[in-house]
PDB file of N, CA and C in Angstrom:
ATOM      1  N   MET A   1       1.104 -17.715  -5.437  1.00 82.00           N
ATOM      2  CA  MET A   1       0.267 -17.217  -4.359  1.00 82.00           C
ATOM      3  C   MET A   1       0.502 -18.115  -3.147  1.00 82.00           C
ATOM      4  N   GLN A   2       0.651 -17.485  -2.002  1.00 89.00           N
ATOM      5  CA  GLN A   2       0.881 -18.219  -0.769  1.00 89.00           C
ATOM      6  C   GLN A   2      -0.394 -18.253   0.055  1.00 89.00           C
ATOM      7  N   THR A   3      -0.504 -19.254   0.907  1.00 93.00           N
ATOM      8  CA  THR A   3      -1.677 -19.418   1.755  1.00 93.00           C
ATOM      9  C   THR A   3      -1.287 -19.185   3.199  1.00 93.00           C
ATOM     10  N   VAL A   4      -2.149 -18.499   3.940  1.00 94.00           N
ATOM     11  CA  VAL A   4      -1.944 -18.289   5.371  1.00 94.00           C
ATOM     12  C   VAL A   4      -3.156 -18.839   6.109  1.00 94.00           C
ATOM     13  N   THR A   5      -2.983 -19.076   7.408  1.00 96.00           N
ATOM     14  CA  THR A   5      -4.059 -19.605   8.238  1.00 96.00           C
ATOM     15  C   THR A   5      -4.475 -18.550   9.246  1.00 96.00           C
ATOM     16  N   VAL A   6      -5.766 -18.401   9.433  1.00 96.00           N
ATOM     17  CA  VAL A   6      -6.291 -17.460  10.423  1.00 96.00           C
ATOM     18  C   VAL A   6      -6.288 -18.160  11.779  1.00 96.00           C
ATOM     19  N   SER A   7      -5.670 -17.510  12.779  1.00 97.00           N
ATOM     20  CA  SER A   7      -5.592 -18.094  14.123  1.00 97.00           C
ATOM     21  C   SER A   7      -6.928 -17.927  14.846  1.00 97.00           C
ATOM     22  N   PRO A   8      -7.094 -18.568  16.011  1.00 97.00           N
ATOM     23  CA  PRO A   8      -8.323 -18.388  16.792  1.00 97.00           C
ATOM     24  C   PRO A   8      -8.567 -16.927  17.194  1.00 97.00           C
ATOM     25  N   LYS A   9      -7.498 -16.121  17.210  1.00 97.00           N
ATOM     26  CA  LYS A   9      -7.643 -14.692  17.521  1.00 97.00           C
ATOM     27  C   LYS A   9      -7.798 -13.859  16.243  1.00 97.00           C
ATOM     28  N   PHE A  10      -8.041 -14.520  15.128  1.00 95.00           N
ATOM     29  CA  PHE A  10      -8.197 -13.877  13.815  1.00 95.00           C
ATOM     30  C   PHE A  10      -6.932 -13.146  13.378  1.00 95.00           C
ATOM     31  N   GLN A  11      -5.777 -13.705  13.700  1.00 95.00           N
ATOM     32  CA  GLN A  11      -4.497 -13.150  13.279  1.00 95.00           C
ATOM     33  C   GLN A  11      -3.937 -13.990  12.140  1.00 95.00           C
ATOM     34  N   VAL A  12      -3.150 -13.344  11.287  1.00 94.00           N
ATOM     35  CA  VAL A  12      -2.440 -14.057  10.224  1.00 94.00           C
ATOM     36  C   VAL A  12      -0.983 -13.604  10.235  1.00 94.00           C
ATOM     37  N   VAL A  13      -0.103 -14.463   9.753  1.00 96.00           N
ATOM     38  CA  VAL A  13       1.306 -14.116   9.613  1.00 96.00           C
ATOM     39  C   VAL A  13       1.560 -13.851   8.137  1.00 96.00           C
ATOM     40  N   ILE A  14       2.085 -12.669   7.840  1.00 95.00           N
ATOM     41  CA  ILE A  14       2.411 -12.325   6.457  1.00 95.00           C
ATOM     42  C   ILE A  14       3.711 -13.051   6.101  1.00 95.00           C
ATOM     43  N   PRO A  15       3.719 -13.820   5.025  1.00 95.00           N
ATOM     44  CA  PRO A  15       4.919 -14.578   4.665  1.00 95.00           C
ATOM     45  C   PRO A  15       6.154 -13.683   4.501  1.00 95.00           C
ATOM     46  N   ARG A  16       7.306 -14.238   4.846  1.00 96.00           N
ATOM     47  CA  ARG A  16       8.563 -13.483   4.819  1.00 96.00           C
ATOM     48  C   ARG A  16       8.825 -12.858   3.456  1.00 96.00           C
ATOM     49  N   THR A  17       8.592 -13.597   2.385  1.00 95.00           N
ATOM     50  CA  THR A  17       8.873 -13.057   1.048  1.00 95.00           C
ATOM     51  C   THR A  17       8.038 -11.811   0.768  1.00 95.00           C
ATOM     52  N   VAL A  18       6.795 -11.815   1.224  1.00 94.00           N
ATOM     53  CA  VAL A  18       5.916 -10.657   1.036  1.00 94.00           C
ATOM     54  C   VAL A  18       6.384  -9.504   1.918  1.00 94.00           C
ATOM     55  N   ARG A  19       6.709  -9.789   3.182  1.00 94.00           N
ATOM     56  CA  ARG A  19       7.198  -8.744   4.100  1.00 94.00           C
ATOM     57  C   ARG A  19       8.441  -8.073   3.545  1.00 94.00           C
ATOM     58  N   GLU A  20       9.350  -8.875   3.017  1.00 94.00           N
ATOM     59  CA  GLU A  20      10.596  -8.312   2.496  1.00 94.00           C
ATOM     60  C   GLU A  20      10.370  -7.515   1.219  1.00 94.00           C
ATOM     61  N   SER A  21       9.553  -8.017   0.315  1.00 93.00           N
ATOM     62  CA  SER A  21       9.340  -7.303  -0.946  1.00 93.00           C
ATOM     63  C   SER A  21       8.593  -5.989  -0.736  1.00 93.00           C
ATOM     64  N   LEU A  22       7.719  -5.934   0.282  1.00 90.00           N
ATOM     65  CA  LEU A  22       6.986  -4.697   0.579  1.00 90.00           C
ATOM     66  C   LEU A  22       7.693  -3.834   1.618  1.00 90.00           C
ATOM     67  N   ARG A  23       8.830  -4.322   2.123  1.00 89.00           N
ATOM     68  CA  ARG A  23       9.612  -3.611   3.146  1.00 89.00           C
ATOM     69  C   ARG A  23       8.740  -3.251   4.348  1.00 89.00           C
ATOM     70  N   LEU A  24       7.984  -4.228   4.841  1.00 93.00           N
ATOM     71  CA  LEU A  24       7.129  -4.016   6.006  1.00 93.00           C
ATOM     72  C   LEU A  24       7.970  -4.042   7.270  1.00 93.00           C
ATOM     73  N   ARG A  25       7.554  -3.263   8.271  1.00 91.00           N
ATOM     74  CA  ARG A  25       8.258  -3.180   9.545  1.00 91.00           C
ATOM     75  C   ARG A  25       7.309  -3.558  10.671  1.00 91.00           C
ATOM     76  N   PRO A  26       7.837  -4.135  11.762  1.00 94.00           N
ATOM     77  CA  PRO A  26       6.977  -4.428  12.916  1.00 94.00           C
ATOM     78  C   PRO A  26       6.338  -3.139  13.437  1.00 94.00           C
ATOM     79  N   GLY A  27       5.066  -3.195  13.744  1.00 93.00           N
ATOM     80  CA  GLY A  27       4.351  -2.028  14.253  1.00 93.00           C
ATOM     81  C   GLY A  27       3.799  -1.113  13.172  1.00 93.00           C
ATOM     82  N   GLN A  28       4.132  -1.386  11.915  1.00 92.00           N
ATOM     83  CA  GLN A  28       3.642  -0.553  10.818  1.00 92.00           C
ATOM     84  C   GLN A  28       2.134  -0.718  10.687  1.00 92.00           C
ATOM     85  N   LYS A  29       1.439   0.370  10.431  1.00 94.00           N
ATOM     86  CA  LYS A  29      -0.011   0.326  10.274  1.00 94.00           C
ATOM     87  C   LYS A  29      -0.366  -0.070   8.846  1.00 94.00           C
ATOM     88  N   MET A  30      -1.502  -0.767   8.736  1.00 94.00           N
ATOM     89  CA  MET A  30      -1.996  -1.181   7.431  1.00 94.00           C
ATOM     90  C   MET A  30      -3.484  -0.872   7.350  1.00 94.00           C
ATOM     91  N   GLN A  31      -3.921  -0.473   6.180  1.00 95.00           N
ATOM     92  CA  GLN A  31      -5.346  -0.283   5.950  1.00 95.00           C
ATOM     93  C   GLN A  31      -5.940  -1.638   5.598  1.00 95.00           C
ATOM     94  N   VAL A  32      -7.112  -1.928   6.135  1.00 95.00           N
ATOM     95  CA  VAL A  32      -7.793  -3.192   5.853  1.00 95.00           C
ATOM     96  C   VAL A  32      -9.066  -2.865   5.087  1.00 95.00           C
ATOM     97  N   ILE A  33      -9.187  -3.449   3.905  1.00 96.00           N
ATOM     98  CA  ILE A  33     -10.329  -3.167   3.045  1.00 96.00           C
ATOM     99  C   ILE A  33     -10.985  -4.489   2.658  1.00 96.00           C
ATOM    100  N   GLU A  34     -12.293  -4.573   2.836  1.00 96.00           N
ATOM    101  CA  GLU A  34     -13.062  -5.716   2.347  1.00 96.00           C
ATOM    102  C   GLU A  34     -13.581  -5.306   0.978  1.00 96.00           C
ATOM    103  N   TYR A  35     -13.247  -6.090  -0.032  1.00 91.00           N
ATOM    104  CA  TYR A  35     -13.584  -5.724  -1.399  1.00 91.00           C
ATOM    105  C   TYR A  35     -13.988  -6.977  -2.174  1.00 91.00           C
ATOM    106  N   GLU A  36     -15.217  -7.012  -2.627  1.00 94.00           N
ATOM    107  CA  GLU A  36     -15.740  -8.104  -3.453  1.00 94.00           C
ATOM    108  C   GLU A  36     -15.406  -9.479  -2.880  1.00 94.00           C
ATOM    109  N   GLY A  37     -15.666  -9.664  -1.587  1.00 94.00           N
ATOM    110  CA  GLY A  37     -15.487 -10.963  -0.963  1.00 94.00           C
ATOM    111  C   GLY A  37     -14.064 -11.319  -0.593  1.00 94.00           C
ATOM    112  N   ARG A  38     -13.162 -10.344  -0.614  1.00 94.00           N
ATOM    113  CA  ARG A  38     -11.784 -10.619  -0.202  1.00 94.00           C
ATOM    114  C   ARG A  38     -11.298  -9.515   0.729  1.00 94.00           C
ATOM    115  N   VAL A  39     -10.203  -9.775   1.406  1.00 94.00           N
ATOM    116  CA  VAL A  39      -9.610  -8.807   2.326  1.00 94.00           C
ATOM    117  C   VAL A  39      -8.308  -8.317   1.714  1.00 94.00           C
ATOM    118  N   GLU A  40      -8.134  -6.994   1.650  1.00 94.00           N
ATOM    119  CA  GLU A  40      -6.898  -6.416   1.136  1.00 94.00           C
ATOM    120  C   GLU A  40      -6.217  -5.652   2.257  1.00 94.00           C
ATOM    121  N   LEU A  41      -4.928  -5.868   2.411  1.00 93.00           N
ATOM    122  CA  LEU A  41      -4.116  -5.147   3.386  1.00 93.00           C
ATOM    123  C   LEU A  41      -3.212  -4.195   2.617  1.00 93.00           C
ATOM    124  N   ILE A  42      -3.314  -2.913   2.926  1.00 93.00           N
ATOM    125  CA  ILE A  42      -2.524  -1.908   2.226  1.00 93.00           C
ATOM    126  C   ILE A  42      -1.636  -1.203   3.243  1.00 93.00           C
ATOM    127  N   PRO A  43      -0.311  -1.340   3.109  1.00 92.00           N
ATOM    128  CA  PRO A  43       0.575  -0.709   4.082  1.00 92.00           C
ATOM    129  C   PRO A  43       0.520   0.812   3.975  1.00 92.00           C
ATOM    130  N   GLU A  44       0.444   1.466   5.139  1.00 89.00           N
ATOM    131  CA  GLU A  44       0.526   2.921   5.165  1.00 89.00           C
ATOM    132  C   GLU A  44       1.997   3.290   5.077  1.00 89.00           C
ATOM    133  N   ARG A  45       2.299   4.286   4.288  1.00 80.00           N
ATOM    134  CA  ARG A  45       3.680   4.709   4.076  1.00 80.00           C
ATOM    135  C   ARG A  45       3.916   6.067   4.717  1.00 80.00           C
ATOM    136  N   ASP A  46       5.119   6.249   5.220  1.00 76.00           N
ATOM    137  CA  ASP A  46       5.528   7.540   5.744  1.00 76.00           C
ATOM    138  C   ASP A  46       5.667   8.495   4.560  1.00 76.00           C
ATOM    139  N   ILE A  47       5.347   9.749   4.762  1.00 75.00           N
ATOM    140  CA  ILE A  47       5.387  10.724   3.669  1.00 75.00           C
ATOM    141  C   ILE A  47       6.780  10.817   3.065  1.00 75.00           C
ATOM    142  N   SER A  48       7.822  10.604   3.862  1.00 71.00           N
ATOM    143  CA  SER A  48       9.186  10.685   3.335  1.00 71.00           C
ATOM    144  C   SER A  48       9.469   9.561   2.335  1.00 71.00           C
ATOM    145  N   GLU A  49       8.776   8.441   2.444  1.00 67.00           N
ATOM    146  CA  GLU A  49       8.969   7.339   1.508  1.00 67.00           C
ATOM    147  C   GLU A  49       8.365   7.645   0.143  1.00 67.00           C
ATOM    148  N   LEU A  50       7.467   8.611   0.071  1.00 68.00           N
ATOM    149  CA  LEU A  50       6.804   8.944  -1.185  1.00 68.00           C
ATOM    150  C   LEU A  50       7.591   9.939  -2.020  1.00 68.00           C
ATOM    151  N   ARG A  51       8.668  10.479  -1.464  1.00 72.00           N
ATOM    152  CA  ARG A  51       9.451  11.483  -2.169  1.00 72.00           C
ATOM    153  C   ARG A  51       9.972  10.907  -3.487  1.00 72.00           C
ATOM    154  N   GLY A  52       9.695  11.630  -4.568  1.00 74.00           N
ATOM    155  CA  GLY A  52      10.192  11.241  -5.876  1.00 74.00           C
ATOM    156  C   GLY A  52       9.324  10.266  -6.647  1.00 74.00           C
ATOM    157  N   PHE A  53       8.186   9.848  -6.098  1.00 71.00           N
ATOM    158  CA  PHE A  53       7.395   8.848  -6.818  1.00 71.00           C
ATOM    159  C   PHE A  53       6.720   9.426  -8.059  1.00 71.00           C
ATOM    160  N   LEU A  54       6.657  10.748  -8.190  1.00 76.00           N
ATOM    161  CA  LEU A  54       6.086  11.366  -9.388  1.00 76.00           C
ATOM    162  C   LEU A  54       7.165  11.819 -10.372  1.00 76.00           C
ATOM    163  N   LYS A  55       8.402  11.422 -10.124  1.00 79.00           N
ATOM    164  CA  LYS A  55       9.506  11.814 -10.985  1.00 79.00           C
ATOM    165  C   LYS A  55       9.223  11.366 -12.415  1.00 79.00           C
ATOM    166  N   GLY A  56       9.383  12.291 -13.341  1.00 79.00           N
ATOM    167  CA  GLY A  56       9.176  11.968 -14.742  1.00 79.00           C
ATOM    168  C   GLY A  56       7.761  12.179 -15.237  1.00 79.00           C
ATOM    169  N   ILE A  57       6.869  12.629 -14.364  1.00 79.00           N
ATOM    170  CA  ILE A  57       5.488  12.856 -14.787  1.00 79.00           C
ATOM    171  C   ILE A  57       5.436  14.053 -15.749  1.00 79.00           C
ATOM    172  N   ASN A  58       4.584  13.974 -16.725  1.00 76.00           N
ATOM    173  CA  ASN A  58       4.443  15.040 -17.707  1.00 76.00           C
ATOM    174  C   ASN A  58       3.696  16.213 -17.080  1.00 76.00           C
ATOM    175  N   THR A  59       4.372  17.342 -16.944  1.00 76.00           N
ATOM    176  CA  THR A  59       3.751  18.537 -16.361  1.00 76.00           C
ATOM    177  C   THR A  59       3.415  19.574 -17.423  1.00 76.00           C
ATOM    178  N   GLU A  60       3.655  19.233 -18.681  1.00 79.00           N
ATOM    179  CA  GLU A  60       3.383  20.180 -19.760  1.00 79.00           C
ATOM    180  C   GLU A  60       1.988  19.929 -20.317  1.00 79.00           C
ATOM    181  N   PHE A  61       1.037  20.635 -19.785  1.00 78.00           N
ATOM    182  CA  PHE A  61      -0.326  20.534 -20.286  1.00 78.00           C
ATOM    183  C   PHE A  61      -0.936  21.920 -20.220  1.00 78.00           C
ATOM    184  N   GLU A  62      -1.921  22.157 -21.061  1.00 78.00           N
ATOM    185  CA  GLU A  62      -2.563  23.466 -21.096  1.00 78.00           C
ATOM    186  C   GLU A  62      -3.710  23.504 -20.109  1.00 78.00           C
ATOM    187  N   ARG A  63      -3.729  24.560 -19.329  1.00 77.00           N
ATOM    188  CA  ARG A  63      -4.823  24.754 -18.380  1.00 77.00           C
ATOM    189  C   ARG A  63      -5.948  25.524 -19.064  1.00 77.00           C
ATOM    190  N   GLU A  64      -7.148  25.287 -18.611  1.00 77.00           N
ATOM    191  CA  GLU A  64      -8.267  26.062 -19.117  1.00 77.00           C
ATOM    192  C   GLU A  64      -8.102  27.487 -18.620  1.00 77.00           C
ATOM    193  N   GLU A  65      -8.588  28.442 -19.394  1.00 74.00           N
ATOM    194  CA  GLU A  65      -8.376  29.848 -19.053  1.00 74.00           C
ATOM    195  C   GLU A  65      -8.910  30.210 -17.680  1.00 74.00           C
ATOM    196  N   ASP A  66     -10.019  29.618 -17.260  1.00 74.00           N
ATOM    197  CA  ASP A  66     -10.575  29.957 -15.955  1.00 74.00           C
ATOM    198  C   ASP A  66      -9.787  29.313 -14.815  1.00 74.00           C
ATOM    199  N   ARG A  67      -8.791  28.497 -15.119  1.00 65.00           N
ATOM    200  CA  ARG A  67      -7.983  27.826 -14.092  1.00 65.00           C
ATOM    201  C   ARG A  67      -6.610  28.473 -13.938  1.00 65.00           C
ATOM    202  N   LEU A  68      -6.339  29.545 -14.670  1.00 59.00           N
ATOM    203  CA  LEU A  68      -5.026  30.195 -14.595  1.00 59.00           C
ATOM    204  C   LEU A  68      -4.878  31.003 -13.394  1.00 59.00           C
TER     205      LEU A  68
END
């Protein structure tokens, strides 16, 4: 786990290793969530980046009769 410092303007620098592993880009939007006393930053992804993320999901299931 890496540590960052909050600047007087309440800014932080995301460490290079984290930026590279998450493929973050300058200007990219992130969701900020306060959760149980901590701050979580969740990068927003372009819809084209999500293509194929459900590959291999099991689609063979029985629907209830009223859902057909």
